[in-house]
mmCIF file of C-alpha atoms in Angstrom:
data_model
loop_
_atom_site.group_PDB
_atom_site.id
_atom_site.type_symbol
_atom_site.label_atom_id
_atom_site.label_comp_id
_atom_site.label_asym_id
_atom_site.label_seq_id
_atom_site.Cartn_x
_atom_site.Cartn_y
_atom_site.Cartn_z
ATOM 1 C CA UNK A 58 2.044 -17.478 25.195
ATOM 2 C CA UNK A 59 0.880 -15.980 28.494
ATOM 3 C CA UNK A 60 1.428 -12.529 27.821
ATOM 4 C CA UNK A 61 1.650 -9.859 30.678
ATOM 5 C CA UNK A 62 -0.517 -6.341 30.937
ATOM 6 C CA UNK A 63 3.163 -4.590 30.601
ATOM 7 C CA UNK A 64 3.661 -6.991 27.288
ATOM 8 C CA UNK A 65 0.664 -5.722 25.812
ATOM 9 C CA UNK A 66 1.221 -2.246 26.620
ATOM 10 C CA UNK A 67 4.442 -2.291 24.945
ATOM 11 C CA UNK A 68 3.812 -3.993 21.916
ATOM 12 C CA UNK A 69 0.820 -1.650 21.607
ATOM 13 C CA UNK A 70 3.611 1.411 21.778
ATOM 14 C CA UNK A 71 5.747 -0.565 19.022
ATOM 15 C CA UNK A 72 2.624 -0.660 16.610
ATOM 16 C CA UNK A 73 2.096 2.709 17.039
ATOM 17 C CA UNK A 74 5.825 3.621 16.512
ATOM 18 C CA UNK A 75 5.363 1.457 13.133
ATOM 19 C CA UNK A 76 2.192 3.490 11.979
ATOM 20 C CA UNK A 77 4.686 6.309 11.755
ATOM 21 C CA UNK A 78 6.745 4.844 8.731
ATOM 22 C CA UNK A 79 3.664 3.636 6.870
ATOM 23 C CA UNK A 80 4.126 6.323 4.086
ATOM 24 C CA UNK A 81 8.104 6.046 4.013
ATOM 25 C CA UNK A 82 9.407 3.172 4.359
ATOM 26 C CA UNK A 83 8.614 0.438 1.277
ATOM 27 C CA UNK A 84 9.925 -1.660 -0.465
ATOM 28 C CA UNK A 85 10.562 -2.283 3.509
ATOM 29 C CA UNK A 86 8.083 -3.189 5.969
ATOM 30 C CA UNK A 87 7.150 -0.592 8.838
ATOM 31 C CA UNK A 88 8.287 -1.775 12.282
ATOM 32 C CA UNK A 89 8.179 -0.466 15.694
ATOM 33 C CA UNK A 90 10.714 -1.152 18.340
ATOM 34 C CA UNK A 91 10.770 -0.283 22.135
ATOM 35 C CA UNK A 92 13.160 -1.730 24.559
ATOM 36 C CA UNK A 93 12.193 -1.827 28.216
ATOM 37 C CA UNK A 94 14.951 -2.217 31.007
ATOM 38 C CA UNK A 95 14.355 -2.174 34.630
ATOM 39 C CA UNK A 96 10.545 -1.318 34.037
ATOM 40 C CA UNK A 97 10.838 1.755 31.994
ATOM 41 C CA UNK A 98 11.384 2.413 28.354
ATOM 42 C CA UNK A 99 14.831 2.947 27.716
ATOM 43 C CA UNK A 100 14.786 3.340 24.011
ATOM 44 C CA UNK A 101 12.475 3.231 21.182
ATOM 45 C CA UNK A 102 12.309 3.870 17.250
ATOM 46 C CA UNK A 103 10.538 3.015 14.048
ATOM 47 C CA UNK A 104 12.110 2.038 10.539
ATOM 48 C CA UNK A 105 13.286 4.496 8.682
ATOM 49 C CA UNK A 106 13.063 4.741 4.434
ATOM 50 C CA UNK A 107 14.934 2.458 2.522
ATOM 51 C CA UNK A 108 18.635 2.499 3.288
ATOM 52 C CA UNK A 109 18.351 3.870 6.990
ATOM 53 C CA UNK A 110 18.206 2.497 10.196
ATOM 54 C CA UNK A 111 15.811 -0.280 11.019
ATOM 55 C CA UNK A 112 13.357 0.128 14.173
ATOM 56 C CA UNK A 113 15.549 -1.793 16.402
ATOM 57 C CA UNK A 114 18.792 0.301 15.372
ATOM 58 C CA UNK A 115 16.522 3.458 16.147
ATOM 59 C CA UNK A 116 15.864 1.895 19.590
ATOM 60 C CA UNK A 117 19.217 0.879 20.427
ATOM 61 C CA UNK A 118 20.598 4.393 19.657
ATOM 62 C CA UNK A 119 17.697 6.327 21.288
ATOM 63 C CA UNK A 120 18.530 4.377 24.694
ATOM 64 C CA UNK A 121 21.820 6.385 24.597
ATOM 65 C CA UNK A 122 24.176 5.333 27.358
ATOM 66 C CA UNK A 123 21.494 3.194 29.384
ATOM 67 C CA UNK A 124 22.563 -0.275 30.208
ATOM 68 C CA UNK A 125 20.184 -2.572 27.966
ATOM 69 C CA UNK A 126 21.913 -5.612 29.163
ATOM 70 C CA UNK A 127 18.930 -8.328 29.868
ATOM 71 C CA UNK A 128 16.373 -5.821 28.644
ATOM 72 C CA UNK A 129 13.313 -6.765 26.570
ATOM 73 C CA UNK A 130 12.811 -5.592 23.305
ATOM 74 C CA UNK A 131 9.350 -5.248 21.924
ATOM 75 C CA UNK A 132 9.553 -5.847 17.792
ATOM 76 C CA UNK A 133 6.204 -5.433 15.565
ATOM 77 C CA UNK A 134 7.882 -7.707 13.331
ATOM 78 C CA UNK A 135 10.994 -10.480 13.631
ATOM 79 C CA UNK A 136 14.425 -8.578 13.216
ATOM 80 C CA UNK A 137 16.358 -9.084 10.197
ATOM 81 C CA UNK A 138 18.925 -11.701 9.903
ATOM 82 C CA UNK A 139 20.374 -10.840 6.587
ATOM 83 C CA UNK A 140 22.538 -8.061 5.227
ATOM 84 C CA UNK A 141 20.894 -5.472 2.942
ATOM 85 C CA UNK A 142 21.632 -1.792 2.796
ATOM 86 C CA UNK A 143 21.786 -1.886 6.561
ATOM 87 C CA UNK A 144 23.283 -4.792 8.895
ATOM 88 C CA UNK A 145 21.290 -7.575 10.569
ATOM 89 C CA UNK A 146 19.102 -6.548 13.146
ATOM 90 C CA UNK A 147 19.480 -9.399 15.449
ATOM 91 C CA UNK A 148 23.245 -9.104 15.543
ATOM 92 C CA UNK A 149 22.735 -5.429 16.887
ATOM 93 C CA UNK A 150 20.340 -7.047 19.733
ATOM 94 C CA UNK A 151 22.921 -9.758 20.688
ATOM 95 C CA UNK A 152 25.792 -7.442 20.643
ATOM 96 C CA UNK A 153 23.787 -5.316 22.939
ATOM 97 C CA UNK A 154 23.019 -8.095 25.385
ATOM 98 C CA UNK A 155 19.327 -7.887 25.379
ATOM 99 C CA UNK A 156 17.879 -10.849 27.279
ATOM 100 C CA UNK A 157 14.208 -11.321 25.944
ATOM 101 C CA UNK A 158 12.492 -10.459 22.497
ATOM 102 C CA UNK A 159 8.793 -10.191 22.010
ATOM 103 C CA UNK A 160 7.924 -10.172 18.368
ATOM 104 C CA UNK A 161 4.157 -9.632 17.167
ATOM 105 C CA UNK A 162 4.741 -11.352 13.699
ATOM 106 C CA UNK A 163 7.486 -13.603 11.996
ATOM 107 C CA UNK A 164 8.870 -11.701 9.008
ATOM 108 C CA UNK A 165 7.682 -13.788 5.537
ATOM 109 C CA UNK A 166 10.568 -12.458 3.440
ATOM 110 C CA UNK A 167 12.482 -15.595 2.372
ATOM 111 C CA UNK A 168 15.660 -14.078 3.197
ATOM 112 C CA UNK A 169 14.250 -13.676 7.127
ATOM 113 C CA UNK A 170 11.499 -16.310 7.767
ATOM 114 C CA UNK A 171 12.036 -17.694 11.211
ATOM 115 C CA UNK A 172 16.222 -17.313 11.023
ATOM 116 C CA UNK A 173 16.112 -14.103 12.872
ATOM 117 C CA UNK A 174 14.247 -15.941 15.787
ATOM 118 C CA UNK A 175 16.629 -18.930 15.412
ATOM 119 C CA UNK A 176 19.480 -16.723 15.490
ATOM 120 C CA UNK A 177 18.236 -14.730 18.781
ATOM 121 C CA UNK A 178 17.775 -18.273 20.430
ATOM 122 C CA UNK A 179 20.769 -19.642 19.584
ATOM 123 C CA UNK A 180 22.687 -16.662 21.101
ATOM 124 C CA UNK A 181 20.692 -17.350 24.410
ATOM 125 C CA UNK A 182 17.805 -14.776 24.143
ATOM 126 C CA UNK A 183 14.527 -15.696 24.996
ATOM 127 C CA UNK A 184 12.234 -15.392 22.063
ATOM 128 C CA UNK A 185 8.280 -15.174 22.305
ATOM 129 C CA UNK A 186 5.914 -14.367 19.013
ATOM 130 C CA UNK A 187 2.524 -14.026 18.539
ATOM 131 C CA UNK A 188 1.656 -10.751 20.446
ATOM 132 C CA UNK A 189 -1.213 -8.723 18.742
ATOM 133 C CA UNK A 190 0.042 -10.418 15.438
ATOM 134 C CA UNK A 191 -3.226 -9.791 13.744
ATOM 135 C CA UNK A 192 -2.464 -5.686 14.200
ATOM 136 C CA UNK A 193 1.005 -6.280 12.943
ATOM 137 C CA UNK A 194 0.127 -8.297 10.236
ATOM 138 C CA UNK A 195 -2.349 -5.616 9.203
ATOM 139 C CA UNK A 196 -0.055 -2.718 9.215
ATOM 140 C CA UNK A 197 2.516 -4.634 6.849
ATOM 141 C CA UNK A 198 -0.459 -6.161 4.766
ATOM 142 C CA UNK A 199 0.981 -5.284 1.539
ATOM 143 C CA UNK A 200 4.897 -6.525 2.335
ATOM 144 C CA UNK A 201 3.366 -9.839 3.646
ATOM 145 C CA UNK A 202 1.172 -10.217 0.820
ATOM 146 C CA UNK A 203 3.704 -9.423 -1.405
ATOM 147 C CA UNK A 204 6.029 -12.071 0.207
ATOM 148 C CA UNK A 205 3.358 -14.761 0.654
ATOM 149 C CA UNK A 206 1.473 -14.631 -2.629
ATOM 150 C CA UNK A 207 3.517 -12.629 -4.873
ATOM 151 C CA UNK A 208 1.692 -9.558 -5.557
ATOM 152 C CA UNK A 209 1.040 -6.102 -3.794
ATOM 153 C CA UNK A 210 -2.364 -5.425 -2.003
ATOM 154 C CA UNK A 211 -4.751 -3.880 -4.148
ATOM 155 C CA UNK A 212 -6.889 -1.018 -3.222
ATOM 156 C CA UNK A 213 -9.538 0.491 -5.669
ATOM 157 C CA UNK A 214 -10.603 4.249 -5.033
ATOM 158 C CA UNK A 215 -13.959 5.259 -6.412
ATOM 159 C CA UNK A 216 -15.657 8.612 -5.820
ATOM 160 C CA UNK A 217 -19.524 8.586 -6.830
ATOM 161 C CA UNK A 218 -22.911 10.154 -6.516
ATOM 162 C CA UNK A 219 -25.396 8.608 -4.133
ATOM 163 C CA UNK A 220 -26.876 6.835 -7.211
ATOM 164 C CA UNK A 221 -23.147 5.207 -7.770
ATOM 165 C CA UNK A 222 -22.315 7.384 -10.713
ATOM 166 C CA UNK A 223 -18.955 8.403 -11.167
ATOM 167 C CA UNK A 224 -19.058 10.752 -14.399
ATOM 168 C CA UNK A 225 -21.902 12.387 -16.595
ATOM 169 C CA UNK A 226 -22.149 10.460 -20.151
ATOM 170 C CA UNK A 227 -20.213 13.047 -21.605
ATOM 171 C CA UNK A 228 -17.249 11.768 -19.344
ATOM 172 C CA UNK A 229 -17.147 15.207 -17.269
ATOM 173 C CA UNK A 230 -16.530 14.189 -13.562
ATOM 174 C CA UNK A 231 -14.611 17.136 -12.025
ATOM 175 C CA UNK A 232 -15.495 17.677 -8.877
ATOM 176 C CA UNK A 233 -17.643 14.768 -7.373
ATOM 177 C CA UNK A 234 -16.718 15.122 -4.040
ATOM 178 C CA UNK A 235 -15.797 18.066 -1.788
ATOM 179 C CA UNK A 236 -11.810 19.438 -1.210
ATOM 180 C CA UNK A 237 -11.657 17.518 2.360
ATOM 181 C CA UNK A 238 -12.472 14.116 0.436
ATOM 182 C CA UNK A 239 -9.914 14.993 -2.248
ATOM 183 C CA UNK A 240 -7.410 15.615 0.219
ATOM 184 C CA UNK A 241 -7.982 12.344 1.985
ATOM 185 C CA UNK A 242 -7.069 10.759 -1.439
ATOM 186 C CA UNK A 243 -3.818 12.291 -1.075
ATOM 187 C CA UNK A 244 -3.454 9.927 2.102
ATOM 188 C CA UNK A 245 -3.771 7.098 0.013
ATOM 189 C CA UNK A 246 -1.930 7.720 -2.567
ATOM 190 C CA UNK A 247 1.010 8.639 -0.090
ATOM 191 C CA UNK A 248 0.450 5.035 1.361
ATOM 192 C CA UNK A 249 0.830 3.531 -2.088
ATOM 193 C CA UNK A 250 3.838 2.246 -4.196
ATOM 194 C CA UNK A 251 1.997 2.796 -7.449
ATOM 195 C CA UNK A 252 -0.994 4.186 -8.519
ATOM 196 C CA UNK A 253 -2.860 2.474 -11.713
ATOM 197 C CA UNK A 254 -5.144 4.197 -13.996
ATOM 198 C CA UNK A 255 -6.310 2.989 -17.608
ATOM 199 C CA UNK A 256 -5.615 4.868 -20.779
ATOM 200 C CA UNK A 257 -9.445 5.792 -21.099
ATOM 201 C CA UNK A 258 -8.821 8.220 -17.733
ATOM 202 C CA UNK A 259 -5.352 9.356 -18.912
ATOM 203 C CA UNK A 260 -7.111 10.569 -22.506
ATOM 204 C CA UNK A 261 -10.084 11.968 -20.676
ATOM 205 C CA UNK A 262 -8.321 13.709 -17.995
ATOM 206 C CA UNK A 263 -4.481 13.766 -18.523
ATOM 207 C CA UNK A 264 -4.021 13.525 -14.595
ATOM 208 C CA UNK A 265 -0.371 14.058 -12.869
ATOM 209 C CA UNK A 266 -1.023 11.123 -10.618
ATOM 210 C CA UNK A 267 0.987 12.688 -8.035
ATOM 211 C CA UNK A 268 1.044 13.027 -4.015
ATOM 212 C CA UNK A 269 0.014 16.536 -3.400
ATOM 213 C CA UNK A 270 0.254 16.331 0.252
ATOM 214 C CA UNK A 271 3.329 16.756 2.371
ATOM 215 C CA UNK A 272 4.999 14.446 5.171
ATOM 216 C CA UNK A 273 4.200 17.538 7.606
ATOM 217 C CA UNK A 274 0.437 17.341 6.958
ATOM 218 C CA UNK A 275 0.761 13.493 7.267
ATOM 219 C CA UNK A 276 2.346 14.103 10.630
ATOM 220 C CA UNK A 277 5.102 12.201 9.927
ATOM 221 C CA UNK A 278 9.373 13.059 10.294
ATOM 222 C CA UNK A 279 10.334 11.539 6.949
ATOM 223 C CA UNK A 280 9.995 13.086 3.312
ATOM 224 C CA UNK A 281 7.769 11.367 0.854
ATOM 225 C CA UNK A 282 8.239 9.753 -2.377
ATOM 226 C CA UNK A 283 6.125 9.799 -5.446
ATOM 227 C CA UNK A 284 4.630 6.341 -6.236
ATOM 228 C CA UNK A 285 5.374 4.759 -9.555
ATOM 229 C CA UNK A 286 2.407 5.808 -11.868
ATOM 230 C CA UNK A 287 1.303 3.344 -14.161
ATOM 231 C CA UNK A 288 -1.113 3.496 -17.682
ATOM 232 C CA UNK A 289 -2.886 0.396 -18.640
ATOM 233 C CA UNK A 290 -2.710 1.012 -22.441
ATOM 234 C CA UNK A 291 -2.977 -2.111 -24.353
ATOM 235 C CA UNK A 292 -2.578 -0.454 -27.666
ATOM 236 C CA UNK A 293 0.023 2.252 -26.974
ATOM 237 C CA UNK A 294 -2.758 5.316 -27.262
ATOM 238 C CA UNK A 295 -0.962 7.665 -24.766
ATOM 239 C CA UNK A 296 1.083 10.493 -26.242
ATOM 240 C CA UNK A 297 4.433 11.750 -25.190
ATOM 241 C CA UNK A 298 3.325 14.802 -24.383
ATOM 242 C CA UNK A 299 0.998 13.688 -21.659
ATOM 243 C CA UNK A 300 1.318 15.792 -18.170
ATOM 244 C CA UNK A 301 2.476 12.583 -16.378
ATOM 245 C CA UNK A 302 6.069 13.006 -18.210
ATOM 246 C CA UNK A 303 6.296 16.721 -16.418
ATOM 247 C CA UNK A 304 6.205 15.120 -12.993
ATOM 248 C CA UNK A 305 8.401 14.315 -10.613
ATOM 249 C CA UNK A 306 8.491 10.434 -10.258
ATOM 250 C CA UNK A 307 8.641 7.603 -12.638
ATOM 251 C CA UNK A 308 5.695 6.370 -14.885
ATOM 252 C CA UNK A 309 5.536 2.824 -16.213
ATOM 253 C CA UNK A 310 3.102 2.046 -19.419
ATOM 254 C CA UNK A 311 1.688 -1.477 -19.452
ATOM 255 C CA UNK A 312 1.017 -2.540 -22.775
ATOM 256 C CA UNK A 313 0.324 -6.040 -24.790
ATOM 257 C CA UNK A 314 3.464 -7.284 -26.263
ATOM 258 C CA UNK A 315 3.132 -7.015 -30.242
ATOM 259 C CA UNK A 316 5.637 -5.619 -32.996
ATOM 260 C CA UNK A 317 3.151 -2.699 -33.438
ATOM 261 C CA UNK A 318 3.598 -1.410 -30.081
ATOM 262 C CA UNK A 319 7.139 -2.069 -29.824
ATOM 263 C CA UNK A 320 7.709 0.005 -32.385
ATOM 264 C CA UNK A 321 5.287 2.932 -30.883
ATOM 265 C CA UNK A 322 6.913 2.261 -27.324
ATOM 266 C CA UNK A 323 10.135 4.219 -28.563
ATOM 267 C CA UNK A 324 8.849 7.509 -28.466
ATOM 268 C CA UNK A 325 7.153 6.929 -24.610
ATOM 269 C CA UNK A 326 10.527 6.012 -23.423
ATOM 270 C CA UNK A 327 12.315 9.014 -25.048
ATOM 271 C CA UNK A 328 9.566 11.013 -23.063
ATOM 272 C CA UNK A 329 11.070 9.248 -20.068
ATOM 273 C CA UNK A 330 8.699 6.571 -19.561
ATOM 274 C CA UNK A 331 9.153 2.522 -19.086
ATOM 275 C CA UNK A 332 7.600 0.558 -20.924
ATOM 276 C CA UNK A 333 6.465 -3.327 -19.950
ATOM 277 C CA UNK A 334 5.070 -5.818 -22.564
ATOM 278 C CA UNK A 335 2.649 -8.017 -20.965
ATOM 279 C CA UNK A 336 0.347 -11.244 -22.043
ATOM 280 C CA UNK A 337 -3.083 -10.865 -22.724
ATOM 281 C CA UNK A 338 -6.366 -12.504 -21.437
ATOM 282 C CA UNK A 339 -8.272 -12.121 -24.376
ATOM 283 C CA UNK A 340 -7.840 -8.493 -25.676
ATOM 284 C CA UNK A 341 -6.919 -7.248 -22.515
ATOM 285 C CA UNK A 342 -3.866 -6.987 -20.443
ATOM 286 C CA UNK A 343 -3.494 -9.930 -17.972
ATOM 287 C CA UNK A 344 -3.889 -7.679 -15.066
ATOM 288 C CA UNK A 345 -2.508 -10.617 -12.427
ATOM 289 C CA UNK A 346 0.751 -10.508 -14.538
ATOM 290 C CA UNK A 347 0.953 -6.617 -14.285
ATOM 291 C CA UNK A 348 0.705 -7.056 -10.486
ATOM 292 C CA UNK A 349 3.542 -9.778 -10.284
ATOM 293 C CA UNK A 350 5.796 -7.455 -12.186
ATOM 294 C CA UNK A 351 5.056 -4.384 -9.855
ATOM 295 C CA UNK A 352 5.473 -6.846 -7.012
ATOM 296 C CA UNK A 353 9.220 -7.523 -8.515
ATOM 297 C CA UNK A 354 9.572 -3.607 -8.285
ATOM 298 C CA UNK A 355 9.214 -3.853 -4.536
ATOM 299 C CA UNK A 356 5.733 -2.465 -4.647
ATOM 300 C CA UNK A 357 3.663 -3.215 -1.409
ATOM 301 C CA UNK A 358 0.453 -1.898 -1.957
ATOM 302 C CA UNK A 359 -1.101 -0.426 -5.367
ATOM 303 C CA UNK A 360 -3.917 1.788 -5.807
ATOM 304 C CA UNK A 361 -6.349 1.869 -8.839
ATOM 305 C CA UNK A 362 -7.803 4.986 -9.907
ATOM 306 C CA UNK A 363 -9.718 4.592 -12.896
ATOM 307 C CA UNK A 364 -12.812 4.470 -14.957
ATOM 308 C CA UNK A 365 -15.374 1.672 -14.641
ATOM 309 C CA UNK A 366 -13.757 -0.529 -17.230
ATOM 310 C CA UNK A 367 -10.498 -1.223 -15.353
ATOM 311 C CA UNK A 368 -11.740 -0.756 -11.916
ATOM 312 C CA UNK A 369 -14.456 -3.499 -13.119
ATOM 313 C CA UNK A 370 -11.741 -5.728 -14.366
ATOM 314 C CA UNK A 371 -9.635 -5.889 -11.217
ATOM 315 C CA UNK A 372 -12.648 -6.871 -9.207
ATOM 316 C CA UNK A 373 -14.177 -9.329 -11.719
ATOM 317 C CA UNK A 374 -10.590 -11.005 -12.252
ATOM 318 C CA UNK A 375 -10.578 -11.388 -8.464
ATOM 319 C CA UNK A 376 -7.443 -9.049 -7.778
ATOM 320 C CA UNK A 377 -9.493 -6.516 -5.159
ATOM 321 C CA UNK A 378 -8.072 -6.582 -1.650
ATOM 322 C CA UNK A 379 -9.811 -3.295 -0.356
ATOM 323 C CA UNK A 380 -12.349 -0.741 -1.804
ATOM 324 C CA UNK A 381 -12.720 2.841 -0.836
ATOM 325 C CA UNK A 382 -15.919 4.572 -1.896
ATOM 326 C CA UNK A 383 -16.066 8.191 -1.198
ATOM 327 C CA UNK A 384 -19.955 8.950 -1.951
ATOM 328 C CA UNK A 385 -21.152 12.684 -2.619
ATOM 329 C CA UNK A 386 -24.481 13.683 -1.420
ATOM 330 C CA UNK A 387 -25.432 14.133 -5.008
ATOM 331 C CA UNK A 388 -27.578 12.636 -8.006
ATOM 332 C CA UNK A 389 -26.323 12.280 -11.462
ATOM 333 C CA UNK A 390 -29.253 10.447 -12.961
ATOM 334 C CA UNK A 391 -29.797 7.122 -15.194
ATOM 335 C CA UNK A 392 -27.683 8.426 -18.161
ATOM 336 C CA UNK A 393 -24.322 9.060 -16.369
ATOM 337 C CA UNK A 394 -21.483 6.673 -15.854
ATOM 338 C CA UNK A 395 -21.502 3.820 -13.429
ATOM 339 C CA UNK A 396 -18.863 2.651 -10.929
ATOM 340 C CA UNK A 397 -17.976 -0.615 -12.223
ATOM 341 C CA UNK A 398 -18.413 -2.276 -15.413
ATOM 342 C CA UNK A 399 -19.011 -6.044 -13.878
ATOM 343 C CA UNK A 400 -20.458 -8.918 -15.705
ATOM 344 C CA UNK A 401 -22.942 -9.755 -13.167
ATOM 345 C CA UNK A 402 -26.258 -11.430 -14.368
ATOM 346 C CA UNK A 403 -27.908 -12.917 -11.375
ATOM 347 C CA UNK A 404 -28.369 -11.853 -7.485
ATOM 348 C CA UNK A 405 -26.958 -15.016 -6.614
ATOM 349 C CA UNK A 406 -23.858 -14.214 -8.492
ATOM 350 C CA UNK A 407 -23.084 -10.906 -6.534
ATOM 351 C CA UNK A 408 -20.142 -10.131 -4.902
ATOM 352 C CA UNK A 409 -20.297 -9.942 -1.285
ATOM 353 C CA UNK A 410 -18.603 -6.899 0.643
ATOM 354 C CA UNK A 411 -17.801 -6.567 4.325
ATOM 355 C CA UNK A 412 -17.954 -2.918 5.633
ATOM 356 C CA UNK A 413 -14.593 -1.999 8.024
ATOM 357 C CA UNK A 414 -15.089 1.394 8.082
ATOM 358 C CA UNK A 415 -17.678 4.471 7.758
ATOM 359 C CA UNK A 416 -17.362 8.081 8.431
ATOM 360 C CA UNK A 417 -17.422 11.335 7.500
ATOM 361 C CA UNK A 418 -15.097 13.236 5.319
ATOM 362 C CA UNK A 419 -16.627 16.688 4.797
ATOM 363 C CA UNK A 420 -19.597 16.724 3.089
ATOM 364 C CA UNK A 421 -18.947 13.365 1.651
ATOM 365 C CA UNK A 422 -19.266 9.744 3.143
ATOM 366 C CA UNK A 423 -16.249 7.390 2.838
ATOM 367 C CA UNK A 424 -16.800 3.800 3.254
ATOM 368 C CA UNK A 425 -14.123 1.581 3.241
ATOM 369 C CA UNK A 426 -15.134 -2.678 2.166
ATOM 370 C CA UNK A 427 -13.229 -5.812 1.417
ATOM 371 C CA UNK A 428 -14.554 -8.770 -0.107
ATOM 372 C CA UNK A 429 -15.356 -11.828 1.182
ATOM 373 C CA UNK A 430 -12.467 -14.304 0.994
ATOM 374 C CA UNK A 431 -12.415 -16.245 -2.326
ATOM 375 C CA UNK A 432 -14.580 -14.462 -4.127
#
């Protein structure tokens, strides 16, 4: 496709709008839409939280009384063609008389998956796709992965000293990083559908695992939802008095399927938890099965905040999509605990990572990395 400069500018604007929903639209994708009539922006909008308007409807409503017949709509994701909590956006675009629709990328949701484009074309609307597709896929990477691969995007977060230590030998770890870095972690939590930790961390720290940042601080318009808290607890050691059960939002305990666990689960259920029984790999929970279970619950992105054992297991089992490390300018020494337990014995067996971003957060350094594909 030969897209014009105006096309690129308008799709860039649609992507900026889409970014406004990145903390609030899950399990739906975050989408932006810009409608251009007679060379001017007539209306624009982005997807609101589940059950609210999609981007196309917001843009049409924002256009008000402006005549958009024959106008071009720039949409960062293929308009939906099915009836969900809201009506199909393709029908609204057709009814408004839109003459051309430019789409960044197709929707992998089987309920859409090209049918939105087909319906627009059947109505005589010119459809062009693929403009800034890589950027559009990146902003919805969790949604796309969930529909294409059946599992959510997995982000592992670690905070460590410069010598790669996450806690002292005693387990003491508060605080490695400075307040600005800890506030930055809240942004990662807010963008996640679930936060996963292990029973070791839960027993040691009794964390709340809540989002402690407001939508105003994030600069977004819609209120935030608390992510699902997930504790990987193979033998159900978690107590019903854990702090998580006092917090807003749901808690899920992932454990092995067995008679003992089923007997012990009732106390946690009574405390407000959901308990899911999963198969084992060796003596441990099948983490792939856990991710599939979270995907069926509509989780697009999950964040792992755990100790060296569980964090290392996600990496060792090839489940890592993104690693975010906060490095504090401190040295903890060789007796302190490492970042990951990884069974790597030779240099040739190393895991290669690519640095995607590096910046200062207060006095700490945040590095964002992704593994080489097919590791």
